[in-house]
Amino acid sequence: MVTRRVVKLTEFGSPQVLSIVTEELASPMPGEVRVRQTAIGFNFIDIYQRKGIYPLPLPTGLGFEAAGVVEAVGSGVTHIQSGDRVAYMNAGVGAYADRRNVPADKLVALPDTVSDEAAATLLFKGMTAQYLLRKTHAVQAGEVLLVHSAAGGVGQILTRWATALGATVFGTTGSPGKRETALAAGCVDVIDLNDPEWPDAFLRASGGRKARVVYDAIGKDTLIKSLDCAAPFGLVVCYGASSGKAPAVDPELLNKKGCLFLTRPSVFPHNADPATFRANAADVFEAIAQGHVSVDIGGRFRLDDIVEAHVAAEERRFGGALLIAP
Ligand SMILES: NC(=O)c1ccc[n+]([C@@H]2O[C@H](COP(=O)([O-])OP(=O)(O)OC[C@H]3O[C@@H](n4cnc5c(N)ncnc54)[C@H](OP(=O)(O)O)[C@@H]3O)[C@@H](O)[C@H]2O)c1
């Protein structure tokens, strides 16, 4: 038995509902390993869960991804040993902690080329970009894509990787200050969403060419207008709700806008099978090694400052990814 520090949520609400407790952590059960965490990833979904938009049974931990070193191994675990460097992104909530027991089949071993910090900022977001670019639509060279929030965590990765695949990526940001970040990630042009006529601005920038795929995780504020940016028979991917839940879409509207396809996918079902999870992670690690996947670390916080980290994320203060050090 060891003690650990872990973030707990006993009610839904503002960042201030997050508190840190010290508690005993039992030895790993059969099939589990104990990870001493060195870097914890922040993801926008953590905000939805803290607010209760995606409700969790209370009390609960929070956070989906972390990297660290295996400290103890439960019975029946053969492919992971004490001392291994590992990371995870789909082991359920509870990553905001300095130690955690994790089912071994939810862990990936980290190659030497991927640091703990890179893993904790890239695994969840990289796995998201991986299925969006390979499964939701297999992106081809020469295709025009529109990526919303291109300066954000997933947005930067999507943009870099799609550009490496030969696509022409237009991005959007919610403030002109993030334009340079989106351009540095590979966008050929960046549209300011403060312009209410931003779909026209996109079409002017693209020379009238609409997007084969629109990647929209903003939701409420953008989804209907995103339909105007997709080419006939194109795909609109609603994969998040940063501004609030997207409105219901009448199928007839998809017909009117050009026989469009609309999908609302999630990273978890794409990685539920352990072998598929490991194969997808290997794809992300290879893309990191090739330099196709990276993200700026926009802000660094201690676990003790988790409230401040959530405030900063909600205020959209930083581009890129936020990193939490235990
Ligand atoms: N479905 C999936 O599988 C999946 C997996 C991972 C993430 N996601 C989604 O992908 C999105 C990006 O995730 P992330 O962790 O990388 O976050 P992020 O992009 O670093 O942060 C979210 C961004 O959304 C933009 N935004 C627009 N309207 C907003 C509003 N009203 N309030 C707050 N932000 C607003 C902001 O960019 P600007 O300031 O440039 O507008 C903000 O930086 C999130 O919606 C997340 O839920 C989905």
Short mmCIF file of C-alpha atoms in Angstrom, two decimals, residues 19-326:
data_model
loop_
_atom_site.label_atom_id
_atom_site.label_comp_id
_atom_site.label_asym_id
_atom_site.label_seq_id
_atom_site.Cartn_x
_atom_site.Cartn_y
_atom_site.Cartn_z
CA SER A 19 -9.85 19.49 -4.90
CA ILE A 20 -6.75 17.43 -4.17
CA VAL A 21 -6.86 14.67 -1.58
CA THR A 22 -4.19 12.33 -0.24
CA GLU A 23 -5.34 8.73 0.03
CA GLU A 24 -4.04 5.17 0.15
CA LEU A 25 -3.65 3.34 -3.15
CA ALA A 26 -4.13 -0.42 -2.98
CA SER A 27 -1.67 -2.79 -4.64
CA PRO A 28 -2.47 -3.46 -8.31
CA MET A 29 -5.17 -6.08 -8.88
CA PRO A 30 -4.61 -9.00 -11.29
CA GLY A 31 -4.15 -7.56 -14.78
CA GLU A 32 -3.28 -4.09 -13.45
CA VAL A 33 -0.06 -2.15 -12.99
CA ARG A 34 0.74 0.82 -10.77
CA VAL A 35 2.12 3.81 -12.64
CA ARG A 36 4.13 6.59 -11.00
CA GLN A 37 3.02 9.42 -13.23
CA THR A 38 5.49 12.00 -14.50
CA ALA A 39 3.31 14.01 -16.91
CA ILE A 40 -0.47 14.39 -17.16
CA GLY A 41 -2.37 15.58 -20.22
CA PHE A 42 -5.23 18.07 -20.17
CA ASN A 43 -8.05 17.61 -22.69
CA PHE A 44 -11.11 19.74 -23.37
CA ILE A 45 -13.35 16.78 -22.49
CA ASP A 46 -12.12 17.24 -18.88
CA ILE A 47 -14.09 20.51 -18.81
CA TYR A 48 -17.27 18.88 -20.12
CA GLN A 49 -16.99 16.26 -17.39
CA ARG A 50 -16.22 18.76 -14.62
CA LYS A 51 -19.28 20.76 -15.60
CA GLY A 52 -21.49 17.65 -15.80
CA ILE A 53 -22.19 18.14 -19.53
CA TYR A 54 -20.93 14.56 -19.89
CA PRO A 55 -22.10 13.41 -16.42
CA LEU A 56 -20.00 10.99 -14.36
CA PRO A 57 -21.11 9.17 -11.20
CA LEU A 58 -19.84 11.23 -8.20
CA PRO A 59 -17.44 11.34 -6.47
CA THR A 60 -15.00 10.85 -9.32
CA GLY A 61 -11.48 11.48 -10.50
CA LEU A 62 -10.83 13.39 -13.71
CA GLY A 63 -8.45 13.28 -16.66
CA PHE A 64 -7.87 10.68 -19.38
CA GLU A 65 -4.17 10.62 -20.15
CA ALA A 66 -0.80 10.45 -18.49
CA ALA A 67 2.68 9.04 -18.89
CA GLY A 68 5.03 7.61 -16.29
CA VAL A 69 7.00 4.66 -15.02
CA VAL A 70 5.63 1.27 -13.94
CA GLU A 71 6.21 0.81 -10.20
CA ALA A 72 4.41 -2.45 -9.45
CA VAL A 73 2.81 -5.19 -11.54
CA GLY A 74 -0.27 -7.27 -10.65
CA SER A 75 -0.50 -10.99 -11.30
CA GLY A 76 -1.14 -12.16 -14.84
CA VAL A 77 0.63 -9.22 -16.48
CA THR A 78 3.34 -10.53 -18.75
CA HIS A 79 4.06 -7.85 -21.36
CA ILE A 80 4.87 -4.98 -18.98
CA GLN A 81 7.52 -4.87 -16.25
CA SER A 82 8.51 -2.59 -13.39
CA GLY A 83 10.63 0.25 -14.73
CA ASP A 84 8.93 0.38 -18.15
CA ARG A 85 7.97 3.82 -19.48
CA VAL A 86 4.30 3.79 -20.42
CA ALA A 87 1.35 6.02 -21.31
CA TYR A 88 -2.43 5.67 -21.60
CA MET A 89 -5.43 7.65 -22.86
CA ASN A 90 -8.47 5.38 -22.57
CA ALA A 91 -8.31 3.81 -19.11
CA GLY A 92 -11.30 5.78 -17.79
CA VAL A 93 -11.16 8.99 -15.77
CA GLY A 94 -8.65 9.49 -12.96
CA ALA A 95 -5.40 10.59 -14.62
CA TYR A 96 -5.10 13.74 -12.46
CA ALA A 97 -2.97 12.00 -9.82
CA ASP A 98 0.66 11.28 -9.01
CA ARG A 99 0.07 7.50 -8.95
CA ARG A 100 -2.62 5.30 -10.45
CA ASN A 101 -3.45 1.64 -11.02
CA VAL A 102 -4.23 1.04 -14.70
CA PRO A 103 -5.35 -2.11 -16.56
CA ALA A 104 -2.23 -3.33 -18.37
CA ASP A 105 -4.04 -3.71 -21.70
CA LYS A 106 -4.78 0.04 -21.67
CA LEU A 107 -1.06 0.91 -21.55
CA VAL A 108 1.38 1.42 -24.38
CA ALA A 109 5.13 1.18 -23.90
CA LEU A 110 6.85 4.40 -24.92
CA PRO A 111 9.62 4.28 -27.50
CA ASP A 112 12.83 6.20 -26.69
CA THR A 113 11.87 8.75 -29.35
CA VAL A 114 8.79 9.88 -27.35
CA SER A 115 9.37 11.75 -24.08
CA ASP A 116 6.93 11.50 -21.18
CA GLU A 117 5.84 15.09 -21.78
CA ALA A 118 5.26 14.44 -25.48
CA ALA A 119 3.24 11.31 -24.69
CA ALA A 120 1.07 13.12 -22.14
CA THR A 121 0.30 15.94 -24.55
CA LEU A 122 0.10 13.93 -27.77
CA LEU A 123 -1.45 10.52 -27.10
CA PHE A 124 -5.14 11.42 -26.60
CA LYS A 125 -5.05 14.21 -29.16
CA GLY A 126 -2.85 12.25 -31.58
CA MET A 127 -5.11 9.19 -31.39
CA THR A 128 -8.01 11.52 -32.14
CA ALA A 129 -6.27 12.95 -35.19
CA GLN A 130 -5.28 9.40 -36.20
CA TYR A 131 -8.83 8.08 -36.55
CA LEU A 132 -10.13 11.38 -37.97
CA LEU A 133 -7.53 11.30 -40.77
CA ARG A 134 -7.41 7.54 -41.38
CA LYS A 135 -10.88 6.13 -40.57
CA THR A 136 -13.51 8.87 -40.49
CA HIS A 137 -12.09 9.87 -43.86
CA ALA A 138 -8.89 8.51 -45.41
CA VAL A 139 -7.32 11.83 -46.31
CA GLN A 140 -5.71 11.96 -49.76
CA ALA A 141 -3.07 14.27 -51.19
CA GLY A 142 -4.60 17.30 -52.90
CA GLU A 143 -7.81 17.36 -50.87
CA VAL A 144 -8.97 20.64 -49.34
CA LEU A 145 -9.80 20.41 -45.63
CA LEU A 146 -11.21 22.96 -43.20
CA VAL A 147 -9.99 22.49 -39.61
CA HIS A 148 -11.67 24.56 -36.90
CA SER A 149 -9.66 25.65 -33.82
CA ALA A 150 -6.49 24.97 -35.82
CA ALA A 151 -4.30 26.56 -33.13
CA GLY A 152 -5.73 24.29 -30.43
CA GLY A 153 -4.50 20.91 -29.21
CA VAL A 154 -6.19 18.49 -31.61
CA GLY A 155 -6.40 21.25 -34.23
CA GLN A 156 -2.61 21.68 -34.51
CA ILE A 157 -2.03 17.95 -34.76
CA LEU A 158 -4.77 17.45 -37.36
CA THR A 159 -3.35 20.30 -39.40
CA ARG A 160 0.27 19.06 -39.26
CA TRP A 161 -0.58 15.45 -40.03
CA ALA A 162 -3.07 16.27 -42.83
CA THR A 163 -0.51 18.61 -44.38
CA ALA A 164 2.08 15.81 -44.24
CA LEU A 165 -0.44 13.60 -46.08
CA GLY A 166 -0.52 16.21 -48.85
CA ALA A 167 -3.85 17.86 -48.05
CA THR A 168 -4.38 21.61 -48.30
CA VAL A 169 -5.57 22.74 -44.89
CA PHE A 170 -7.48 25.93 -44.13
CA GLY A 171 -7.89 26.68 -40.43
CA THR A 172 -10.05 28.81 -38.21
CA THR A 173 -9.29 30.46 -34.87
CA GLY A 174 -11.38 32.40 -32.39
CA SER A 175 -8.86 35.23 -32.08
CA PRO A 176 -6.39 36.87 -34.49
CA GLY A 177 -3.63 36.26 -31.89
CA LYS A 178 -3.74 32.53 -32.66
CA ARG A 179 -3.39 33.00 -36.44
CA GLU A 180 0.41 32.63 -36.50
CA THR A 181 0.20 29.41 -34.48
CA ALA A 182 -2.27 27.92 -36.97
CA LEU A 183 -0.08 28.99 -39.90
CA ALA A 184 2.98 27.46 -38.22
CA ALA A 185 1.07 24.19 -37.91
CA GLY A 186 0.64 24.13 -41.70
CA CYS A 187 -2.55 26.01 -42.55
CA VAL A 188 -2.35 27.72 -45.95
CA ASP A 189 -4.69 30.40 -44.60
CA VAL A 190 -6.55 31.10 -41.38
CA ILE A 191 -10.11 32.37 -41.07
CA ASP A 192 -11.12 34.56 -38.11
CA LEU A 193 -14.38 33.24 -36.65
CA ASN A 194 -15.21 36.69 -35.26
CA ASP A 195 -16.26 37.59 -38.81
CA PRO A 196 -19.95 36.55 -38.88
CA GLU A 197 -19.55 35.87 -42.63
CA TRP A 198 -16.59 33.52 -42.02
CA PRO A 199 -17.80 30.87 -44.55
CA ASP A 200 -17.53 33.56 -47.28
CA ALA A 201 -14.06 34.46 -45.98
CA PHE A 202 -13.09 30.79 -46.28
CA LEU A 203 -14.37 30.60 -49.87
CA ARG A 204 -12.49 33.77 -50.79
CA ALA A 205 -9.31 32.32 -49.28
CA SER A 206 -9.71 28.99 -51.10
CA GLY A 207 -10.52 30.58 -54.46
CA GLY A 208 -14.10 29.25 -54.25
CA ARG A 209 -13.07 25.63 -53.63
CA LYS A 210 -15.10 24.00 -50.85
CA ALA A 211 -13.69 21.46 -48.42
CA ARG A 212 -13.77 17.68 -48.94
CA VAL A 213 -13.94 17.44 -45.14
CA VAL A 214 -14.80 20.02 -42.47
CA TYR A 215 -13.49 19.06 -39.00
CA ASP A 216 -15.66 20.91 -36.47
CA ALA A 217 -15.27 20.41 -32.71
CA ILE A 218 -16.74 23.82 -31.82
CA GLY A 219 -20.32 22.64 -32.27
CA LYS A 220 -23.05 25.09 -31.30
CA ASP A 221 -21.48 28.27 -32.73
CA THR A 222 -20.25 26.83 -36.03
CA LEU A 223 -21.88 23.58 -37.17
CA ILE A 224 -24.66 24.97 -39.37
CA LYS A 225 -22.29 27.36 -41.12
CA SER A 226 -19.76 24.54 -41.51
CA LEU A 227 -22.28 22.86 -43.84
CA ASP A 228 -21.79 25.82 -46.22
CA CYS A 229 -18.06 25.10 -46.40
CA ALA A 230 -18.28 21.44 -47.50
CA ALA A 231 -18.08 20.45 -51.18
CA PRO A 232 -20.99 18.49 -52.73
CA PHE A 233 -20.96 14.92 -51.32
CA GLY A 234 -18.43 16.14 -48.77
CA LEU A 235 -18.18 15.20 -45.11
CA VAL A 236 -18.78 17.35 -42.04
CA VAL A 237 -17.25 15.82 -38.91
CA CYS A 238 -18.80 17.12 -35.70
CA TYR A 239 -16.36 15.71 -33.13
CA GLY A 240 -16.77 18.09 -30.19
CA ALA A 241 -18.73 20.88 -28.59
CA SER A 242 -16.24 23.51 -27.33
CA SER A 243 -18.91 26.24 -27.61
CA GLY A 244 -21.83 24.01 -26.55
CA LYS A 245 -23.86 21.14 -27.95
CA ALA A 246 -24.32 21.28 -31.71
CA PRO A 247 -27.88 21.85 -32.93
CA ALA A 248 -29.93 18.99 -34.37
CA VAL A 249 -29.59 18.85 -38.15
CA ASP A 250 -32.54 18.04 -40.41
CA PRO A 251 -31.40 15.42 -42.99
CA GLU A 252 -33.15 17.51 -45.64
CA LEU A 253 -30.65 20.30 -44.92
CA LEU A 254 -27.82 17.91 -45.82
CA ASN A 255 -29.56 17.30 -49.15
CA LYS A 256 -29.97 21.04 -49.78
CA LYS A 257 -26.34 21.83 -48.93
CA GLY A 258 -25.00 19.30 -51.46
CA CYS A 259 -25.88 15.71 -50.44
CA LEU A 260 -23.48 16.04 -47.52
CA PHE A 261 -22.45 13.39 -45.01
CA LEU A 262 -22.49 14.30 -41.31
CA THR A 263 -20.88 12.20 -38.58
CA ARG A 264 -20.28 12.52 -34.81
CA PRO A 265 -17.39 10.16 -33.95
CA SER A 266 -15.41 9.51 -30.74
CA VAL A 267 -11.85 8.36 -30.04
CA PHE A 268 -12.89 5.72 -27.46
CA PRO A 269 -14.77 3.17 -29.64
CA HIS A 270 -11.98 3.50 -32.22
CA ASN A 271 -9.51 2.25 -29.57
CA ALA A 272 -11.61 -0.09 -27.44
CA ASP A 273 -9.92 -3.24 -28.75
CA PRO A 274 -6.43 -3.52 -27.12
CA ALA A 275 -4.67 -4.74 -30.29
CA THR A 276 -6.24 -1.95 -32.38
CA PHE A 277 -5.32 0.57 -29.66
CA ARG A 278 -1.66 -0.53 -29.77
CA ALA A 279 -1.61 -0.46 -33.60
CA ASN A 280 -3.12 3.04 -33.66
CA ALA A 281 -0.65 4.21 -31.00
CA ALA A 282 2.22 2.81 -33.12
CA ASP A 283 0.87 4.87 -36.04
CA VAL A 284 0.90 8.00 -33.83
CA PHE A 285 4.44 7.25 -32.54
CA GLU A 286 5.65 6.78 -36.12
CA ALA A 287 4.05 10.10 -37.11
CA ILE A 288 5.81 11.74 -34.13
CA ALA A 289 9.14 10.21 -35.20
CA GLN A 290 8.59 11.48 -38.77
CA GLY A 291 7.89 14.96 -37.38
CA HIS A 292 4.28 14.87 -38.65
CA VAL A 293 2.72 15.04 -35.20
CA SER A 294 3.65 17.62 -32.60
CA VAL A 295 1.90 20.25 -30.56
CA ASP A 296 3.08 23.39 -28.80
CA ILE A 297 2.84 23.18 -25.03
CA GLY A 298 0.83 26.37 -24.46
CA GLY A 299 0.76 26.22 -20.66
CA ARG A 300 2.32 24.24 -17.81
CA PHE A 301 0.69 23.73 -14.42
CA ARG A 302 1.43 21.79 -11.24
CA LEU A 303 -1.19 19.29 -10.10
CA ASP A 304 -1.67 21.63 -7.10
CA ASP A 305 -2.72 24.35 -9.58
CA ILE A 306 -5.35 22.25 -11.34
CA VAL A 307 -8.04 24.89 -10.68
CA GLU A 308 -5.94 27.52 -12.44
CA ALA A 309 -5.31 25.14 -15.37
CA HIS A 310 -9.06 24.70 -15.89
CA VAL A 311 -9.66 28.45 -15.63
CA ALA A 312 -6.98 29.13 -18.26
CA ALA A 313 -8.39 26.49 -20.63
CA GLU A 314 -11.92 27.84 -20.34
CA GLU A 315 -10.72 31.38 -20.96
CA ARG A 316 -9.00 30.07 -24.16
CA ARG A 317 -5.85 31.77 -22.87
CA PHE A 318 -3.40 29.38 -24.56
CA GLY A 319 -3.02 27.76 -27.96
CA GLY A 320 -1.65 24.22 -28.13
CA ALA A 321 -1.74 21.75 -25.27
CA LEU A 322 -1.72 22.21 -21.50
CA LEU A 323 0.59 19.99 -19.45
CA ILE A 324 0.14 19.10 -15.78
CA ALA A 325 3.13 18.02 -13.67
CA PRO A 326 2.27 15.79 -10.67
#
